[in-house]
Structures are given as C-alpha cells and as structure tokens.
mmCIF file of C-alpha atoms and ligand atoms in Angstrom:
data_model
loop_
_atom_site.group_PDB
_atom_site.id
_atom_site.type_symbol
_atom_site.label_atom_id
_atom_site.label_comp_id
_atom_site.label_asym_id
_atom_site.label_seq_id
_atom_site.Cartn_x
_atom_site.Cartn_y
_atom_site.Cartn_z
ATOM 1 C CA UNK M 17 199.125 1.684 17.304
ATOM 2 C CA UNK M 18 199.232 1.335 13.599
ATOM 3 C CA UNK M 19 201.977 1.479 11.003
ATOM 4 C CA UNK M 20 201.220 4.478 8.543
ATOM 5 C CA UNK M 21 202.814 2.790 5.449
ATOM 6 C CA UNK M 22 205.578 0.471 5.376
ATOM 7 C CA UNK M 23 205.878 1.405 1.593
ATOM 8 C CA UNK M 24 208.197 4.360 3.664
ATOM 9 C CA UNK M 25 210.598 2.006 4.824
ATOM 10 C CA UNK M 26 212.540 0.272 2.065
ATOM 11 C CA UNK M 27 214.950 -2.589 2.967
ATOM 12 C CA UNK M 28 218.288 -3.370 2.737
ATOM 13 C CA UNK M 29 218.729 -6.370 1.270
ATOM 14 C CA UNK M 30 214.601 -8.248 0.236
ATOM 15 C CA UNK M 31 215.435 -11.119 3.291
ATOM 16 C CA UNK M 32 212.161 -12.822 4.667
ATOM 17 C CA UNK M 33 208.621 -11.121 3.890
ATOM 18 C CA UNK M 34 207.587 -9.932 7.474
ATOM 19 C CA UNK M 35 204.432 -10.018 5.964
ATOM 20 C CA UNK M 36 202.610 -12.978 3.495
ATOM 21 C CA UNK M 37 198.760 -12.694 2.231
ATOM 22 C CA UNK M 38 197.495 -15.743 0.859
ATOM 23 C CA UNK M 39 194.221 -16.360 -1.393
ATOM 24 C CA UNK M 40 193.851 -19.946 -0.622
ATOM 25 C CA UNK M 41 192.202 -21.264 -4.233
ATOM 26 C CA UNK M 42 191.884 -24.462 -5.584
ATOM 27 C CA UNK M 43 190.186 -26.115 -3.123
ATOM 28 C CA UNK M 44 187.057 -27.035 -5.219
ATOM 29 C CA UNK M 45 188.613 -28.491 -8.008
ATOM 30 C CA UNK M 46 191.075 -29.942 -5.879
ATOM 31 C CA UNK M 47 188.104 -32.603 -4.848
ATOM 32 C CA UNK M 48 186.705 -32.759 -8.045
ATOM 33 C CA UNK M 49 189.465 -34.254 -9.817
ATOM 34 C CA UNK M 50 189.777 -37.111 -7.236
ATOM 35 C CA UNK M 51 185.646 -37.523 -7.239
ATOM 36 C CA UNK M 52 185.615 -36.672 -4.007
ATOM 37 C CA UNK M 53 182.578 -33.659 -2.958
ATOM 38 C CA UNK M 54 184.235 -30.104 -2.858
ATOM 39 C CA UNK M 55 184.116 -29.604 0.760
ATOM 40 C CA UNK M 56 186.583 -32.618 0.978
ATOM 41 C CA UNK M 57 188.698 -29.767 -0.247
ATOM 42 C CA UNK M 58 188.115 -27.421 2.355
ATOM 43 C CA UNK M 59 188.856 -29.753 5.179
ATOM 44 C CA UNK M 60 191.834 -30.751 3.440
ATOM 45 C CA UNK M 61 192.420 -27.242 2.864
ATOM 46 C CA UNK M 62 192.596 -26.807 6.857
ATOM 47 C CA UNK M 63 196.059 -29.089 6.618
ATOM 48 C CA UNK M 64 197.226 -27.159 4.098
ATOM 49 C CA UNK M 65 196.654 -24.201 6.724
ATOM 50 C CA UNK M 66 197.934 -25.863 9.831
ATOM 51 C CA UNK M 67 201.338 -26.829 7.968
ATOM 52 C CA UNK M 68 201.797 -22.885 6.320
ATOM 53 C CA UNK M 69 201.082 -21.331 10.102
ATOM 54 C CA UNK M 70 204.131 -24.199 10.599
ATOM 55 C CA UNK M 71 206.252 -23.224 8.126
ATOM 56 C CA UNK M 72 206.254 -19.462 8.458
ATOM 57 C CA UNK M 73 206.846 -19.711 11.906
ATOM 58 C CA UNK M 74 210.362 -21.598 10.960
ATOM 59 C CA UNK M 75 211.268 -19.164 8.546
ATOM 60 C CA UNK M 76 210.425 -16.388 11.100
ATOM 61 C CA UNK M 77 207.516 -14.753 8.974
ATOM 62 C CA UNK M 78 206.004 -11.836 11.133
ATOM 63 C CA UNK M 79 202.456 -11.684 10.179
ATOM 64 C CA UNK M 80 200.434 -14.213 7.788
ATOM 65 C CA UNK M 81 196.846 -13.607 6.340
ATOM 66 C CA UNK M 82 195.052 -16.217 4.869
ATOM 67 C CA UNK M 83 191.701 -14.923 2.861
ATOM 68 C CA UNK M 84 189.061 -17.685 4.468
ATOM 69 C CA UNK M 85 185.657 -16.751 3.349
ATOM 70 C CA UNK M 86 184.744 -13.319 1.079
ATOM 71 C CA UNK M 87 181.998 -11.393 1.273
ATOM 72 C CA UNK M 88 181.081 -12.636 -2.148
ATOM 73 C CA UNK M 89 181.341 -16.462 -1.002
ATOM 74 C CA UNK M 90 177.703 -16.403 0.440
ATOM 75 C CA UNK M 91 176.414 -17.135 -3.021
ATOM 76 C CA UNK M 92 178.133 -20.770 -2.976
ATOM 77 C CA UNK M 93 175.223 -23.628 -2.145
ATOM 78 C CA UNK M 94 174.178 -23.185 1.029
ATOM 79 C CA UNK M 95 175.475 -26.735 1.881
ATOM 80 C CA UNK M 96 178.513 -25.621 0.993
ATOM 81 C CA UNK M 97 178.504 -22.428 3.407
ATOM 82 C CA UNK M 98 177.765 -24.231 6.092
ATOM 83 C CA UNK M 99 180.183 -26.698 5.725
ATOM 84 C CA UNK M 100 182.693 -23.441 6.031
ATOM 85 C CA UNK M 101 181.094 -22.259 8.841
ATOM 86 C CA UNK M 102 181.362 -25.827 10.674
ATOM 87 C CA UNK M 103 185.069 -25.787 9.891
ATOM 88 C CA UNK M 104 185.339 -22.486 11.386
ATOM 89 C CA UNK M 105 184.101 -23.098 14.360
ATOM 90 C CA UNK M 106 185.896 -26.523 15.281
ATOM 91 C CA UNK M 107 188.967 -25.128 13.911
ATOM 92 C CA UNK M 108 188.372 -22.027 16.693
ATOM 93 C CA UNK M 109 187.862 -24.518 19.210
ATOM 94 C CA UNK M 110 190.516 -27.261 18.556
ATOM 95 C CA UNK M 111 193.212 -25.325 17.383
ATOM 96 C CA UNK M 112 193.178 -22.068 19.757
ATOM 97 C CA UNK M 113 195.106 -24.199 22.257
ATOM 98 C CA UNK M 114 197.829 -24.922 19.747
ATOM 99 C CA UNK M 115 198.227 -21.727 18.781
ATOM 100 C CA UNK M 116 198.476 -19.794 22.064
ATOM 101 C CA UNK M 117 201.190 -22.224 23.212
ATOM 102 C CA UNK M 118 202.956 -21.216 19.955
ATOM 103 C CA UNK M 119 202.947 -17.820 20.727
ATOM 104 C CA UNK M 120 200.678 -17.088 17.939
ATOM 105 C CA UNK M 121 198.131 -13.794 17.824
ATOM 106 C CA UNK M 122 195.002 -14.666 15.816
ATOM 107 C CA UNK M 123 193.125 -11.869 14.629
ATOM 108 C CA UNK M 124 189.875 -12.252 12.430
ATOM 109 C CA UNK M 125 189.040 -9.416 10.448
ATOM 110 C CA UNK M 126 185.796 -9.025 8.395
ATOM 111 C CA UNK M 127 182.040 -7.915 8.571
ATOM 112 C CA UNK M 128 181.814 -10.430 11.898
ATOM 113 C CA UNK M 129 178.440 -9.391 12.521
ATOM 114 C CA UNK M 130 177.331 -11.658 9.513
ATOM 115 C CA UNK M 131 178.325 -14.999 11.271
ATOM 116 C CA UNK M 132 176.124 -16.599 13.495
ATOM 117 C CA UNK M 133 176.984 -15.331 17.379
ATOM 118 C CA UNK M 134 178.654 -18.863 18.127
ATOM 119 C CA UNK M 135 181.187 -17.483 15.607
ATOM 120 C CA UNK M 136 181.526 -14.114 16.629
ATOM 121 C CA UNK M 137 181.995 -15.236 20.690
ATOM 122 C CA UNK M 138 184.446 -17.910 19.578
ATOM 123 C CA UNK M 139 186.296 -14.900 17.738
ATOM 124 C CA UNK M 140 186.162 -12.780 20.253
ATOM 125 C CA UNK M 141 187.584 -15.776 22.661
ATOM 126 C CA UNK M 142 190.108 -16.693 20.786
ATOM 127 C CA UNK M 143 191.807 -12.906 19.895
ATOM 128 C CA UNK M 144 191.495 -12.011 23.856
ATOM 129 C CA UNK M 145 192.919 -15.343 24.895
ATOM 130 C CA UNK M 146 196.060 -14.796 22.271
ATOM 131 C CA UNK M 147 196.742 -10.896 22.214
ATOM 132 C CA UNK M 148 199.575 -10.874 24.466
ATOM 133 C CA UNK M 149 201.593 -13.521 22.011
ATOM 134 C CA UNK M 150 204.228 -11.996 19.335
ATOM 135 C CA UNK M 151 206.048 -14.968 17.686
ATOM 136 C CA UNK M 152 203.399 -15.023 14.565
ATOM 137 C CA UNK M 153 200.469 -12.690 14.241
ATOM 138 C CA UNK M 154 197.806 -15.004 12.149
ATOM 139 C CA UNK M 155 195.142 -12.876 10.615
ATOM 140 C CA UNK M 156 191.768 -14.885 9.028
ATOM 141 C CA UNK M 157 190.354 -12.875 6.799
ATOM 142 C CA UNK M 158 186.346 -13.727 6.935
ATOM 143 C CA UNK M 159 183.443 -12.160 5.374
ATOM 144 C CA UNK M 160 185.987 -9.739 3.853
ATOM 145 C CA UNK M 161 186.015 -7.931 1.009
ATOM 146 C CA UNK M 162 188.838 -4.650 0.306
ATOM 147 C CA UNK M 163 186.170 -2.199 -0.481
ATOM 148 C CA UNK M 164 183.716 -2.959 2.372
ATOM 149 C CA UNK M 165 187.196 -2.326 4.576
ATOM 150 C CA UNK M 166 188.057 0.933 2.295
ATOM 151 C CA UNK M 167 184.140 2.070 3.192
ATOM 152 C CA UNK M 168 184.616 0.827 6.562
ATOM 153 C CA UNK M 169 187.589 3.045 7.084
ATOM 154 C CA UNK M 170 186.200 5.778 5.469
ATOM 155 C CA UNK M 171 183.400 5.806 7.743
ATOM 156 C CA UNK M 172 185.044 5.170 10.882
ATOM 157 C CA UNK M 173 187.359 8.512 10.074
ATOM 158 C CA UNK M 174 183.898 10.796 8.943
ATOM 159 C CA UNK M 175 182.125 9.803 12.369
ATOM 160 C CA UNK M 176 185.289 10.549 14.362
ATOM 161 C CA UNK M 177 185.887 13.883 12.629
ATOM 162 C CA UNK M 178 181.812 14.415 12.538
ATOM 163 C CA UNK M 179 182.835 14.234 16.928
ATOM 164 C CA UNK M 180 185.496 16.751 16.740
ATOM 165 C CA UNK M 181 183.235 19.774 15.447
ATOM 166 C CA UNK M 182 182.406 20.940 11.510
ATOM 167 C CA UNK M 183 185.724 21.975 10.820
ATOM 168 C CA UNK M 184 187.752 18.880 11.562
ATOM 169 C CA UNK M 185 184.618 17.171 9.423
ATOM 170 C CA UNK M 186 185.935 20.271 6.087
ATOM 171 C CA UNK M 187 189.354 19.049 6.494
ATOM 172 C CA UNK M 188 190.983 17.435 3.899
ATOM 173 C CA UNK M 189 191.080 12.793 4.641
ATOM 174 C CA UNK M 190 194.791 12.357 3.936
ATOM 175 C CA UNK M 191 196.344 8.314 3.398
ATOM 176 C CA UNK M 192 197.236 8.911 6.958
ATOM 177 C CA UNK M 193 194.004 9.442 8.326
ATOM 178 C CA UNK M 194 192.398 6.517 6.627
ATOM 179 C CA UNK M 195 194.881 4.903 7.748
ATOM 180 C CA UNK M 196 194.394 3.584 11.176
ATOM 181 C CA UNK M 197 191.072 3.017 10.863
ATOM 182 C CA UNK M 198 191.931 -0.284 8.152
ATOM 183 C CA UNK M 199 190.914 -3.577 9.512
ATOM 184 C CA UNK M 200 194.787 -4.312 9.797
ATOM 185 C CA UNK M 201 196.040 -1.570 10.680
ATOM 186 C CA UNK M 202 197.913 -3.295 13.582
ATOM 187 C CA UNK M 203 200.089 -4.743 10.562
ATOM 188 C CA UNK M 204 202.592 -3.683 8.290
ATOM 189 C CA UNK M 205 201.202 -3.861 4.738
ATOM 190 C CA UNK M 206 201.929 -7.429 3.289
ATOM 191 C CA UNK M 207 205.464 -8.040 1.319
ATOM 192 C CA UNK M 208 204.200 -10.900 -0.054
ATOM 193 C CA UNK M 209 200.774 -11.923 -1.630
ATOM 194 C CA UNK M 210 200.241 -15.399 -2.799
ATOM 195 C CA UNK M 211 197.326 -16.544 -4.742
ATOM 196 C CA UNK M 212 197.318 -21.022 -5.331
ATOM 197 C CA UNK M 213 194.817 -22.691 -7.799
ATOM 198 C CA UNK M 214 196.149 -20.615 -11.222
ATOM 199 C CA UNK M 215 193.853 -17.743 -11.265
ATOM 200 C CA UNK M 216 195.770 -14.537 -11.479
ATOM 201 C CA UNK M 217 193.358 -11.756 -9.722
ATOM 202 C CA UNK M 218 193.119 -9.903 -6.099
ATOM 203 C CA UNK M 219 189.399 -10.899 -5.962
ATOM 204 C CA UNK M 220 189.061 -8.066 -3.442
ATOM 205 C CA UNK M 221 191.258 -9.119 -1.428
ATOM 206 C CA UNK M 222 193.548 -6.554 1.146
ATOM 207 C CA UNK M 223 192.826 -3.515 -1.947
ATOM 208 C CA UNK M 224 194.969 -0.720 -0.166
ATOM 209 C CA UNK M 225 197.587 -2.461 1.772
ATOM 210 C CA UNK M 226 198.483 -4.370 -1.310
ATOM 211 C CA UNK M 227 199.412 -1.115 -3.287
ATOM 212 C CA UNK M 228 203.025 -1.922 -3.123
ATOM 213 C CA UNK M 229 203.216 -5.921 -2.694
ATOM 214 C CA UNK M 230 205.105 -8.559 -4.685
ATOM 215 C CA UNK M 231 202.397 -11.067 -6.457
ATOM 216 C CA UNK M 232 202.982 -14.538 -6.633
ATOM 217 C CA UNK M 233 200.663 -17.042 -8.276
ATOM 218 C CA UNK M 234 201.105 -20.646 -8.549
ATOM 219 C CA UNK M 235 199.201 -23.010 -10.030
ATOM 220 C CA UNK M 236 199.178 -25.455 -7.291
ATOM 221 C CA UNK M 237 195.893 -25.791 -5.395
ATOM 222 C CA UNK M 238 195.745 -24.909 -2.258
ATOM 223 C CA UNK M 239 195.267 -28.389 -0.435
ATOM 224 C CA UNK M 240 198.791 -29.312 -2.706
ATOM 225 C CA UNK M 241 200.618 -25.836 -0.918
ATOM 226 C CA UNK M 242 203.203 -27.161 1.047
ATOM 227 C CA UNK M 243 206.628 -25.111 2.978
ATOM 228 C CA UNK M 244 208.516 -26.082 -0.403
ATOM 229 C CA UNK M 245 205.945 -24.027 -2.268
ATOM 230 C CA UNK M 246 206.115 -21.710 -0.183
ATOM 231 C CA UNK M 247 209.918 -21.618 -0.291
ATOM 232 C CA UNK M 248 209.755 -21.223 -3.844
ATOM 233 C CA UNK M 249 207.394 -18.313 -3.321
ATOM 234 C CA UNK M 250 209.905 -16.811 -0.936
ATOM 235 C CA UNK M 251 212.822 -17.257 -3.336
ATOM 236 C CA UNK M 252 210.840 -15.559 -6.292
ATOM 237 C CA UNK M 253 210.549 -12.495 -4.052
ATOM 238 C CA UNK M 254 213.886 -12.424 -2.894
ATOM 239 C CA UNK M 255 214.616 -11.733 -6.666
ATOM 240 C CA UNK M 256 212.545 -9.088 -6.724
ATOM 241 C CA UNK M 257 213.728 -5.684 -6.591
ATOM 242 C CA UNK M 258 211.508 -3.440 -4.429
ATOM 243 C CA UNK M 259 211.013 0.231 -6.348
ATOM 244 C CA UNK M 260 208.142 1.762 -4.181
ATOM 245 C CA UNK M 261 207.990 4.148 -7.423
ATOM 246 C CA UNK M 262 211.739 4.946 -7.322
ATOM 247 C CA UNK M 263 214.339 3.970 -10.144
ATOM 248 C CA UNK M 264 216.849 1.188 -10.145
ATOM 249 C CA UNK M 265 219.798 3.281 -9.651
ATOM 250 C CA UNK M 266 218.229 5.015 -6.768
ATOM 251 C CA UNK M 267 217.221 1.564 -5.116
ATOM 252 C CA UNK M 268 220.661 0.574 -5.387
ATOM 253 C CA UNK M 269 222.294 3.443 -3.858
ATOM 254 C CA UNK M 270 220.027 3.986 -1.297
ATOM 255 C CA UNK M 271 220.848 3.750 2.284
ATOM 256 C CA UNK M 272 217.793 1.827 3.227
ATOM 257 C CA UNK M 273 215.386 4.487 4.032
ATOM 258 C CA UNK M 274 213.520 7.286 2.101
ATOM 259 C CA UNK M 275 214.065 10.703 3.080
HETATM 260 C C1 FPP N 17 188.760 -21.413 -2.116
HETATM 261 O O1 FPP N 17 188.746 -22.613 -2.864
HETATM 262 C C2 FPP N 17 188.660 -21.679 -0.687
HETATM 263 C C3 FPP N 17 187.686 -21.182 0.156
HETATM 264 C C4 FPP N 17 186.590 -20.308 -0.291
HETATM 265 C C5 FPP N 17 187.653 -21.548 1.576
HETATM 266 C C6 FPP N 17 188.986 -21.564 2.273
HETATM 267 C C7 FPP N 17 188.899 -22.418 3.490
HETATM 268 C C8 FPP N 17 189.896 -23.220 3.952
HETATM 269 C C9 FPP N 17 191.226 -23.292 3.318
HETATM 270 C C10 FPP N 17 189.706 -24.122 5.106
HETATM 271 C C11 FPP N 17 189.325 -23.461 6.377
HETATM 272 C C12 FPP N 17 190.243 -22.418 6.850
HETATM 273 C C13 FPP N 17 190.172 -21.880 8.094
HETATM 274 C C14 FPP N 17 191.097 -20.795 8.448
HETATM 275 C C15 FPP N 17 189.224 -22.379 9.118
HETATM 276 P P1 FPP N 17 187.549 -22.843 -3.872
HETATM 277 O O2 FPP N 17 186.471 -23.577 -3.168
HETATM 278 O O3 FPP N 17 187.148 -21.534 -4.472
HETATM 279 O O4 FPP N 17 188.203 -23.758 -4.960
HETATM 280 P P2 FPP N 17 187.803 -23.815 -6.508
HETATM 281 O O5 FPP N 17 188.232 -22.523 -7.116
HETATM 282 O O6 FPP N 17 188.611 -24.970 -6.994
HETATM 283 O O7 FPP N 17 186.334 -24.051 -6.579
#
C-alpha cells in the first residue's frame, strides 16, 4: 500500500526526517583535486555510502534514497559507465549480506530494463531476499530521472483505467490516482533532500515527492559526507518550520494534523 501524501500529515514538533534523499555530487572533482582518475571518486564514494546507511540507522531515519546513476549519466565516457556499473554489481553482491542482517529493505527504482540482466537479476535478488526487513528502507535510485517516473505513472494509471471500460478512461486523473503508481510509492515523500558537491539544483531528481521537502546543500563532496555532516543537515531542518502552504500562526496553533 502506498501513502497518498504525507504533505497531509504535519508534525508536532520537526524531530528526525523519516525520510532523507540524497544527490550524491562531488565525486569527480573529488579525485581530481588529489590527481587521482575520477572513478577513484566513485569507489570512494561507496564509503561515503556504507557510513550514511550507518549513520541513519543510529539516528533512526525511516527511509534513505541515494540518487546513484540518472538517466542522463549515460553520456559520461563509456569507461566511466562501466566503472559504475562494476561498482554496482559488487556492491549488490558484497554488501546484500550486510544489509539483510541489519534489517535493511533495499529497493532500486529506475528504468531497470536499461542495465545489463546481471544487474537487473542481482536487483531482483537482493529486494526479494530483504522485503520482509523494516529497520531502514534503502532506496538506490538508478537510471532515474523524475519525469520518466511522472510519465511512468501516468501511464501505468491510463492502461489501468483503459482496463476498466471508456468511462473510467473520461474520468478526471486526480494527485491520488497518480499516486500509487510512483516508483516510491511504498514511501512517504522525503523530509529531507540533500544535495553535496555545491551545486544547488534537483537535476531531476524525485520531481513530485519533493513538492514539499526541506533542501539542504552543502558544499562538501560527497566522498568528504560524513554522520557529522549529516548531523548538521539534520539540525538545519530541525530549524525549519514546516508550512505545507499554511501561515505561521496556523502552524503554531495547530494540533498536528490538517483537517
Ligand atoms: C556524482 O558525482 C556521482 C555519481 C554519478 C555516481 C554515484 C555513485 C556512488 C556514490 C558510488 C556507488 C553507489 C552505489 C549505491 C553502488 P560526479 O561524478 O558527478 O562528481 P563531479 O560533479 O565532481 O564530476
């Protein structure tokens, strides 16, 4: 089942983000200024990965998504893409162990079908082997892009109506018929995006669930991201005051839950 819209629910008191999104940036350049080739980065990168799953699971973050590969990063050199793809697949294979005994739910979400079929079975592994664990849900985004999951969606939703006869295909696609048919839908929508390496842009990132999310950029990169950074990302939003389109004065009085 999916959550409709958390931007419904409106919390108490801003506490932990259930939910962070991360653009990982920075690993290029990262490399470059020690001399080192970029895709030093990206494996370095993967530490920088392993030690945020860490963290979040100590500060009892819900659900973490970590923007891996985007539909637009096919046009790096191809030495370079493959190099991702390598890291992919031994990080499926060595760290699935890890994270089942950690209680962790990996999810991959993405046009799949792009990635060689050692990729996709690994995938496919490694969510069945996991889906019963609830401590952490860890989402890789890969081969993503917010539109294509917007069109996705959208599709998804015409075929099933295009099932139910002509008239449910007439009427009206409401937010809550789109919906469920989102990539994530199985998560709330993120309370917390983060984007390392100093650019300041959702590079088509989660589009729709990000309508209401507090943006953080820093201009570590994101082999440098570490749990203080991401404490410090934490405390920024904890000074945040959550609207969802209402006014101060109604935030403050409010009793925790829209009407
Ligand atoms: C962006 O840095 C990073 C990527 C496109 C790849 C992200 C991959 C990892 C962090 C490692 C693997 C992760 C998993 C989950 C297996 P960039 O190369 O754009 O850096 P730049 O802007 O400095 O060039």
């Amino acid at each position: 089942m999916g959550f409709s819209s958390s931007t419904l629910a409106v919390p108490e008191a801003p506490g932990t983000p259930r939910h962070i999104a991360i653009v990982m940036d920075g690993n290029g350049r990262w490399a470059t200024r020690r001399k080192l080739p970029r895709v030093a980065g990206h494996a370095r990168g993967l530490d920088a990965v392993r030690n945020t799953v860490e963290a979040c699971m100590r500060r009892g973050v819900e659900y973490l998504t970590l923007f891996a590969f985007s539909s637009e990063n096919w046009r790096r050199p191809g030495e370079e893409v493959s190099f991702l793809m390598k890291l992919f697949i031994s990080a499926l294979e060595r760290e699935i162990g890890k994270l089942s005994a950690n209680g962790i739910r990996l999810h991959v979400v993405g046009a799949l079908e792009a990635f060689e079929p050692r990729i996709q079975q690994l995938v496919r592994e490694a969510e069945l082997r996991t889906q019963d664990n609830h401590r952490l849900t860890l989402t890789i985004a890969a081969n993503y892009g917010g539109r294509w999951d917007i069109l996705q969606a959208a599709r998804k939703l015409a075929a099933q109506r295009a099932l139910q006869g002509p008239e449910a295909l007439a009427a009206p696609f409401e937010e809550a018929d789109l919906a469920p048919h989102l990539s994530m839908a199985y998560a709330p929508e993120p309370d917390l995006f983060i984007r390392t390496g100093g650019e300041q842009r959702i590079s088509n990132f989660l589009l729709w669930q990000l309508a209401y999310t507090e943006l953080y950029f820093t201009d570590k990169f994101w082999p440098d991201f570490d749990a203080a950074t991401l404490d410090l990302a934490i405390a920024e939003f904890q000074q945040r005051e959550r609207r969802f389109g209402r006014t101060s004065a109604q935030v403050k009085g409010s009793s925790g839950h829209l009407a």
